[in-house]
Amino acid sequence: MRFTTGGTTRAVGVGVLVLSLALTGCGGKKKNKKSKSGSGSSHSRTVGGATGGGAAGKGAGSLSGAQDAKAILPPADTMPAALRNVSTELHSRAKAPSVCKDPGGKCKGAVANGQVGYRSSDKSELAGYDLIVYRNETAAERAFAAWKSYAENNHHELKVLDGPSQGEASITYGYKTPAKKNTQTIVIFQGKYVATLDLRDDSGEGKTQRDLLTLSEVFATRMLQATRDETPSATAANVKV
């Protein structure tokens, strides 16, 4: 895999991955404090929530958190060409996720979240992204711990896989139910963010693990850029899946 940073390409593992980062360091320029929306697309929008920069109290939403989520989630032009058909429009909201099961602990301390989904033209491959923003890193770390425990102990439905290591911590798992047998999920913890990427491949070509590595690395890098107050710019636009 090749990782491009600030115009310099270096090998970092198996496969080919190009992460085009805007400037120096991990890449990307400093985010404009007046507008943290970063990369966007014609499908993006921010809805709901409180005004102001942070959570005002327990359960309060964060508009800046929603802007972070919108900036981190990959817009269509950062996806591989084969996965640019929008299945779920890019959106974010300044409030905790409304569905808090599997695991229940994922909503504790959450202030914003967002989603986006893409698919191939023949619908054989789908990538679903979800990002939860927490009031601080401690809340995010606790939520990830709950998620990890859920994945490791739900032997009836899930199977923990030897997936890529991303962010500060991550866990990858597959599903035992026939309906989701071709789906793999990776949950990534980075700073005050917990991200989930669901990848389904019904093509029969066995590309799930390879593509999950590529797409999750881009997702994790965009989160890292946000924690460094840089505009998320990592992309897999030039990667073939």
XYZ file of C-alpha atoms in Angstrom:
241
model
C 0.000 0.000 0.000
C 1.355 3.496 -0.833
C 0.554 6.483 1.330
C 0.906 9.939 -0.213
C 1.555 12.839 2.175
C 2.306 16.326 1.021
C 3.431 15.091 -2.397
C 5.790 12.385 -1.085
C 4.843 8.764 -1.646
C 6.061 5.993 0.655
C 5.225 2.338 1.084
C 3.309 1.422 4.219
C 1.953 -2.070 3.675
C 0.210 -4.471 1.326
C -1.998 -3.221 -1.521
C -2.167 0.217 -3.045
C -3.662 3.163 -1.187
C -3.217 6.783 -2.155
C -4.181 9.328 0.458
C -3.810 12.751 -1.165
C -3.344 15.244 1.660
C -3.515 18.940 0.943
C -0.343 20.321 2.522
C 2.343 19.325 5.059
C 2.537 17.039 8.101
C -0.242 14.500 8.098
C -1.673 16.804 5.473
C -4.309 19.420 5.177
C -4.367 23.073 6.068
C -5.517 24.490 9.364
C -9.275 24.654 9.556
C -10.890 28.063 9.340
C -12.325 28.634 12.779
C -15.335 30.433 11.294
C -16.223 27.514 9.064
C -15.174 23.965 9.957
C -17.245 22.205 7.356
C -14.152 21.230 5.322
C -14.791 18.951 2.370
C -18.363 18.754 1.194
C -20.515 17.566 -1.643
C -23.697 18.511 -3.397
C -25.465 16.023 -1.134
C -24.263 17.487 2.198
C -26.274 19.373 4.764
C -26.224 20.138 8.478
C -29.506 19.967 10.332
C -30.915 20.486 13.810
C -29.101 21.043 17.079
C -28.060 23.902 19.295
C -26.066 26.970 18.346
C -22.675 27.551 19.904
C -19.417 25.654 20.087
C -20.034 22.947 22.657
C -22.475 20.964 24.713
C -24.317 23.140 27.185
C -25.238 20.241 29.415
C -26.064 16.577 29.543
C -27.569 15.478 26.248
C -26.999 18.859 24.589
C -26.055 19.006 20.941
C -22.998 20.691 19.486
C -23.150 22.614 16.224
C -19.357 22.593 15.938
C -19.480 18.819 16.499
C -21.951 18.479 13.634
C -19.642 20.545 11.430
C -16.741 18.279 12.393
C -18.779 15.199 11.487
C -19.733 16.695 8.138
C -16.077 17.533 7.384
C -14.703 14.116 8.404
C -17.231 11.942 6.582
C -15.873 11.368 3.063
C -17.679 13.246 0.257
C -18.289 11.479 -3.047
C -15.247 12.939 -4.784
C -12.934 11.261 -2.242
C -14.352 7.795 -2.909
C -12.996 5.291 -5.436
C -14.687 5.759 -8.814
C -16.555 2.465 -8.457
C -18.190 3.597 -5.193
C -19.489 7.069 -5.981
C -23.183 6.283 -6.243
C -24.829 7.866 -3.198
C -27.048 5.516 -1.194
C -27.318 7.718 1.919
C -26.868 11.451 1.539
C -24.089 13.050 3.571
C -25.660 14.700 6.599
C -24.861 15.579 10.195
C -26.805 16.765 13.215
C -25.990 18.456 16.501
C -27.457 15.873 18.846
C -26.815 12.380 20.090
C -27.767 9.502 17.791
C -31.425 8.604 18.156
C -30.839 4.842 18.016
C -28.591 3.745 20.865
C -28.762 -0.025 20.884
C -25.925 -2.360 19.860
C -24.313 -1.188 22.106
C -26.346 1.082 24.345
C -23.235 2.835 25.691
C -22.411 4.422 22.349
C -24.722 7.406 22.962
C -23.423 8.379 26.406
C -21.658 11.724 26.096
C -22.419 12.071 22.366
C -23.110 15.594 21.087
C -23.332 15.115 17.312
C -23.288 12.488 14.614
C -23.456 12.059 10.870
C -23.816 9.448 8.147
C -23.117 8.903 4.475
C -23.363 5.845 2.252
C -22.055 4.840 -1.174
C -22.537 1.882 -3.494
C -21.306 0.495 -6.777
C -23.439 0.976 -9.893
C -24.565 -2.663 -9.799
C -25.237 -2.450 -6.026
C -22.920 -5.393 -5.354
C -20.736 -3.343 -2.998
C -21.882 -0.854 -0.374
C -19.940 1.307 2.088
C -21.839 2.868 4.985
C -20.128 5.490 7.167
C -21.242 6.680 10.601
C -19.429 9.133 12.870
C -20.288 10.030 16.465
C -18.762 13.123 18.075
C -18.443 13.123 21.873
C -18.080 15.974 24.334
C -14.460 14.966 25.012
C -11.934 12.193 24.421
C -12.778 10.433 27.684
C -16.418 10.030 26.658
C -15.351 8.742 23.230
C -12.909 6.259 24.760
C -15.607 4.909 27.084
C -18.045 4.555 24.202
C -15.461 2.662 22.151
C -14.749 0.371 25.120
C -18.469 -0.441 25.328
C -18.551 -1.124 21.587
C -15.466 -3.348 21.770
C -16.899 -5.325 24.668
C -20.168 -5.770 22.792
C -18.370 -7.076 19.690
C -16.147 -9.432 21.659
C -18.950 -10.894 23.757
C -21.803 -11.149 21.256
C -20.763 -14.623 20.103
C -24.228 -15.457 18.822
C -24.274 -12.770 16.125
C -20.720 -11.511 15.635
C -17.219 -12.798 15.008
C -14.187 -10.617 15.756
C -11.821 -10.532 12.767
C -8.128 -9.827 12.311
C -8.765 -6.479 10.682
C -6.592 -3.398 10.116
C -5.375 -1.387 13.093
C -6.642 2.172 12.701
C -6.743 5.311 14.840
C -5.959 5.129 18.551
C -7.834 1.828 18.717
C -10.115 -0.191 16.453
C -11.977 -3.479 16.200
C -13.218 -5.339 13.130
C -15.986 -7.910 13.110
C -18.176 -9.895 10.771
C -21.691 -11.277 11.087
C -22.956 -14.823 11.509
C -26.446 -14.184 10.164
C -26.948 -15.222 6.510
C -28.355 -11.806 5.599
C -25.080 -10.067 6.568
C -22.557 -12.809 5.834
C -20.809 -10.612 3.248
C -20.574 -7.570 5.551
C -17.638 -6.518 7.722
C -17.609 -3.641 10.205
C -14.719 -1.678 11.658
C -15.149 0.673 14.631
C -12.395 3.289 15.064
C -11.621 5.489 18.080
C -9.664 8.710 17.505
C -9.718 11.742 19.792
C -13.324 12.676 20.573
C -14.647 10.646 17.618
C -15.868 7.090 17.186
C -16.358 6.042 13.566
C -18.049 3.016 12.064
C -17.561 1.730 8.531
C -19.785 -1.092 7.247
C -18.617 -2.659 4.011
C -20.733 -5.196 2.121
C -19.470 -7.048 -0.931
C -21.872 -9.393 -2.729
C -19.743 -9.659 -5.864
C -18.200 -12.963 -4.818
C -14.726 -11.638 -5.604
C -13.557 -11.669 -1.978
C -12.539 -7.982 -1.934
C -14.060 -7.097 1.439
C -10.912 -7.160 3.584
C -8.780 -5.370 0.989
C -11.333 -2.621 0.410
C -12.047 -2.284 4.151
C -8.331 -1.623 4.715
C -8.282 1.067 2.034
C -11.475 2.864 3.037
C -10.932 2.634 6.803
C -7.428 4.116 6.481
C -8.854 7.125 4.683
C -11.579 7.480 7.327
C -9.084 7.219 10.206
C -6.775 9.764 8.580
C -9.600 12.260 8.148
C -10.392 11.893 11.867
C -6.740 12.395 12.783
C -6.573 15.527 10.663
C -9.619 16.912 12.482
C -8.039 16.244 15.891
C -5.049 18.284 14.691
C -7.362 21.128 13.678
C -6.647 20.516 9.998
C -9.205 20.326 7.211
C -9.830 16.610 6.524
C -8.474 15.945 3.036
C -7.478 12.260 2.890
C -8.902 10.598 -0.208
C -9.125 7.255 -1.971
C -10.249 8.834 -5.249
C -7.401 7.249 -7.193
C -7.748 3.777 -5.699
C -9.340 0.937 -7.635
C -11.771 -1.280 -5.714
